[in-house]
Short mmCIF file of C-alpha atoms in Angstrom, two decimals:
data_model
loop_
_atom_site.label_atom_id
_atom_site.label_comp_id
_atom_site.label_asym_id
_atom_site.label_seq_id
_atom_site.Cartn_x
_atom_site.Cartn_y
_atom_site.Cartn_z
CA UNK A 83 112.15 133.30 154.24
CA UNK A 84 113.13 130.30 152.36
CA UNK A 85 112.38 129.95 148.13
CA UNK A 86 110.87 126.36 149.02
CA UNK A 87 108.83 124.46 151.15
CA UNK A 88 109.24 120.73 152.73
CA UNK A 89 105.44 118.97 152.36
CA UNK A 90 104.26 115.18 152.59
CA UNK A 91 104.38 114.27 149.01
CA UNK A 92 100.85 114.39 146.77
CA UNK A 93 99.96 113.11 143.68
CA UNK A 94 101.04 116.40 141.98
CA UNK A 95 104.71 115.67 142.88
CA UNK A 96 104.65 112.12 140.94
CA UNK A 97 106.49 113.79 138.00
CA UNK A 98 109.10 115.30 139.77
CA UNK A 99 109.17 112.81 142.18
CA UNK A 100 110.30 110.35 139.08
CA UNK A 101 112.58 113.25 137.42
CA UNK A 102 114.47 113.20 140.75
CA UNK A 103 114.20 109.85 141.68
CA UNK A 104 115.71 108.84 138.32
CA UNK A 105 118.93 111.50 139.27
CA UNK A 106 119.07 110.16 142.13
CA UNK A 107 119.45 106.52 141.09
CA UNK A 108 121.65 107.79 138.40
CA UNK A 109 124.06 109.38 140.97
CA UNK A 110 124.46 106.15 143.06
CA UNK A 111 124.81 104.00 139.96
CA UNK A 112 121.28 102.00 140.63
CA UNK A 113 118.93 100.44 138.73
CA UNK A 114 115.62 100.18 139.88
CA UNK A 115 112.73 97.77 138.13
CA UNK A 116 109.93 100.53 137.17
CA UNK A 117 107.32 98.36 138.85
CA UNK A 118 109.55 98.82 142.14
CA UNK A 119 109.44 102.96 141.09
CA UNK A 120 105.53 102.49 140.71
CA UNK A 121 105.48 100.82 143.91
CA UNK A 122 107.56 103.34 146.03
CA UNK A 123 105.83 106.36 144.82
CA UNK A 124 101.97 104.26 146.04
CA UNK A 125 103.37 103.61 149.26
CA UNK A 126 104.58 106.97 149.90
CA UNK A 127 101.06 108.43 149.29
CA UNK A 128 99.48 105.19 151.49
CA UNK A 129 98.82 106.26 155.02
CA UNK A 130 98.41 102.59 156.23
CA UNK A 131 102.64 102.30 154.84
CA UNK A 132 105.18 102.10 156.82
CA UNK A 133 106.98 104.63 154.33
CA UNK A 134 106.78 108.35 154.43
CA UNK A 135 108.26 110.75 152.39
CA UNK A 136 108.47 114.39 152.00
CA UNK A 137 108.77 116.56 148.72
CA UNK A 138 110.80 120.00 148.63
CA UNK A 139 109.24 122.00 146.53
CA UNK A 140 110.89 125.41 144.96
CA UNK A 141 108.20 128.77 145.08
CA UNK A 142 106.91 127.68 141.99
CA UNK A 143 105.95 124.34 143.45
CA UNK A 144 108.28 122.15 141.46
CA UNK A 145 109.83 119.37 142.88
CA UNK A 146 113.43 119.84 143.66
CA UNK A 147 114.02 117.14 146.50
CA UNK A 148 112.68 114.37 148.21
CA UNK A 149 113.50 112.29 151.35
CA UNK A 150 111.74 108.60 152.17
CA UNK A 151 111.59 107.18 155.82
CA UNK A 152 110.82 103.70 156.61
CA UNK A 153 109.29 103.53 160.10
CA UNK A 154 109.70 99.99 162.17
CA UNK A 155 109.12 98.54 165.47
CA UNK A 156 112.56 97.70 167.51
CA UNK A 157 113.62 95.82 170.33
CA UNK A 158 115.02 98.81 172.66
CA UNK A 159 111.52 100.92 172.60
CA UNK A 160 108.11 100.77 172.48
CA UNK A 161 108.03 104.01 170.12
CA UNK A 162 109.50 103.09 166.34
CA UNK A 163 112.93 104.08 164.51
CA UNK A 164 112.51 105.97 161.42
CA UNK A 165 115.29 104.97 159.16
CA UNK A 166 116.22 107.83 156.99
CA UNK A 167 116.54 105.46 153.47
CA UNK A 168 116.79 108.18 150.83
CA UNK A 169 117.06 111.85 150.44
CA UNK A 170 118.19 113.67 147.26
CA UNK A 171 118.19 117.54 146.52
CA UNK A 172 118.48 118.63 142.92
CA UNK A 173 121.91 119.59 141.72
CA UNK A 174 121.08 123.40 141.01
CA UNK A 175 119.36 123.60 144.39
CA UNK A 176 121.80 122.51 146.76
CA UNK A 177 124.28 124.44 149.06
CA UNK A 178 120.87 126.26 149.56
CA UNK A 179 119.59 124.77 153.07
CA UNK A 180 117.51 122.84 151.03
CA UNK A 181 118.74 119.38 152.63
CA UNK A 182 119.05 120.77 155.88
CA UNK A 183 115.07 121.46 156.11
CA UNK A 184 114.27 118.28 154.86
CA UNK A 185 116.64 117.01 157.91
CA UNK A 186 115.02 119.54 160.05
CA UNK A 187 111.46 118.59 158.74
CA UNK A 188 112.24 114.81 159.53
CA UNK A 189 113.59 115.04 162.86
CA UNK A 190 110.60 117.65 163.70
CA UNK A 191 108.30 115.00 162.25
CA UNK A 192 109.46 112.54 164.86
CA UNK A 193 109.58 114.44 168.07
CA UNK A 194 105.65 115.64 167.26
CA UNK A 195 105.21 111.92 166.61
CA UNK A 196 107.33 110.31 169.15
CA UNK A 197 109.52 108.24 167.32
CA UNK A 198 112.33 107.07 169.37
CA UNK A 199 115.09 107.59 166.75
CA UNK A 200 116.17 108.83 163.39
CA UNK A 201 119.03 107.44 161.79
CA UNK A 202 120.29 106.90 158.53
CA UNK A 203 123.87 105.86 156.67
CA UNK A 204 126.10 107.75 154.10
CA UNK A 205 128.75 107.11 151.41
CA UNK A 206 132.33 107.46 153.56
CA UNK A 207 133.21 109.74 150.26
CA UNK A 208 130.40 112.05 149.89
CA UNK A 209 131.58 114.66 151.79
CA UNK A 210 129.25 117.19 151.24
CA UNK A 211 126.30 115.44 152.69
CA UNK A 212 128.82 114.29 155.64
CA UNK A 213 129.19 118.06 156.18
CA UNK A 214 125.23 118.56 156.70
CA UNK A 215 124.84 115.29 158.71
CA UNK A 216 127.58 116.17 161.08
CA UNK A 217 126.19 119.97 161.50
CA UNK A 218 123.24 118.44 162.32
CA UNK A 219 123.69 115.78 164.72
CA UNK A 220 127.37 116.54 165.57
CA UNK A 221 128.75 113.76 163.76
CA UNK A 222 128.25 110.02 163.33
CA UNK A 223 128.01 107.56 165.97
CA UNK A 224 130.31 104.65 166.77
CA UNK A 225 127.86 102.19 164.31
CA UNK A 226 129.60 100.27 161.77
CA UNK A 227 127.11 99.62 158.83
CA UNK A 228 127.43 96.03 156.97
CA UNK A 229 125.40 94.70 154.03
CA UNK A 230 124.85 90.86 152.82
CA UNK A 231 123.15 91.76 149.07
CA UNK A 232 120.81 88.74 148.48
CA UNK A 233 118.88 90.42 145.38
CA UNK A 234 119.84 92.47 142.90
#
């Protein structure tokens, strides 16, 4: 049985959510605005959002790990995408299946709800999290991901 459990995040989490959130941002070299921060963490406890989000918590129910979907409508099915935006896991609880349930917990998520797709995109050099997203869906697809940054 695992040490932790993947739930939909609750205002209990908010601290760790930020603790993590912050490491997160840290890792990627990002800075955030704290009203965006303050923003994020509402919408991922709104129900009317289009953002979800789910919390991995260790068995003392700290936050060690999050993961925030974006659902939207598409042009190739009537049942919405879930982009996979962010997902972090705690440096001194990875390599512990910890990412892998909240991939597991996502993709679960979607078949119950009937989402048509889960997809998401990766740094080319973090080849850890490569690893676990090729285990997973038996490696990336023949996409080729472009950005034109308008805003800081």
């Amino acid at each position: 049985m695992a040490d932790f459990s993947i739930v939909p995040p609750a205002p209990e989490d908010e601290a760790d959510w930020r603790r993590n959130w912050a490491a997160y941002l840290t890792r990627y070299t990002v800075t955030v605005e704290p009203l965006t921060t303050d923003i994020i963490w509402a919408r991922l406890l709104d129900p009317t959002s289009s953002m979800r989000g789910f919390i991995a918590r260790d068995a003392t129910g700290r936050g060690i790990g999050f993961c925030h979907l974006i659902l939207h409508d598409n042009t190739w099915s009537l049942q919405p995408f879930c982009y996979l935006e962010d997902m972090f896991v705690a440096a001194d609880h990875r390599r512990h299946g910890v990412g892998r349930a909240l991939l597991n917990r996502i993709i679960d998520t979607a078949r119950e709800n009937r989402w048509a797709r889960v997809y998401w995109t990766s740094w080319n050099n973090n080849a850890p999290a490569r690893a676990l997203y090729d285990s997973v869906t038996g490696g990336a697809d023949q996409l080729v991901h472009y950005t034109v940054k308008l805003l800081a």
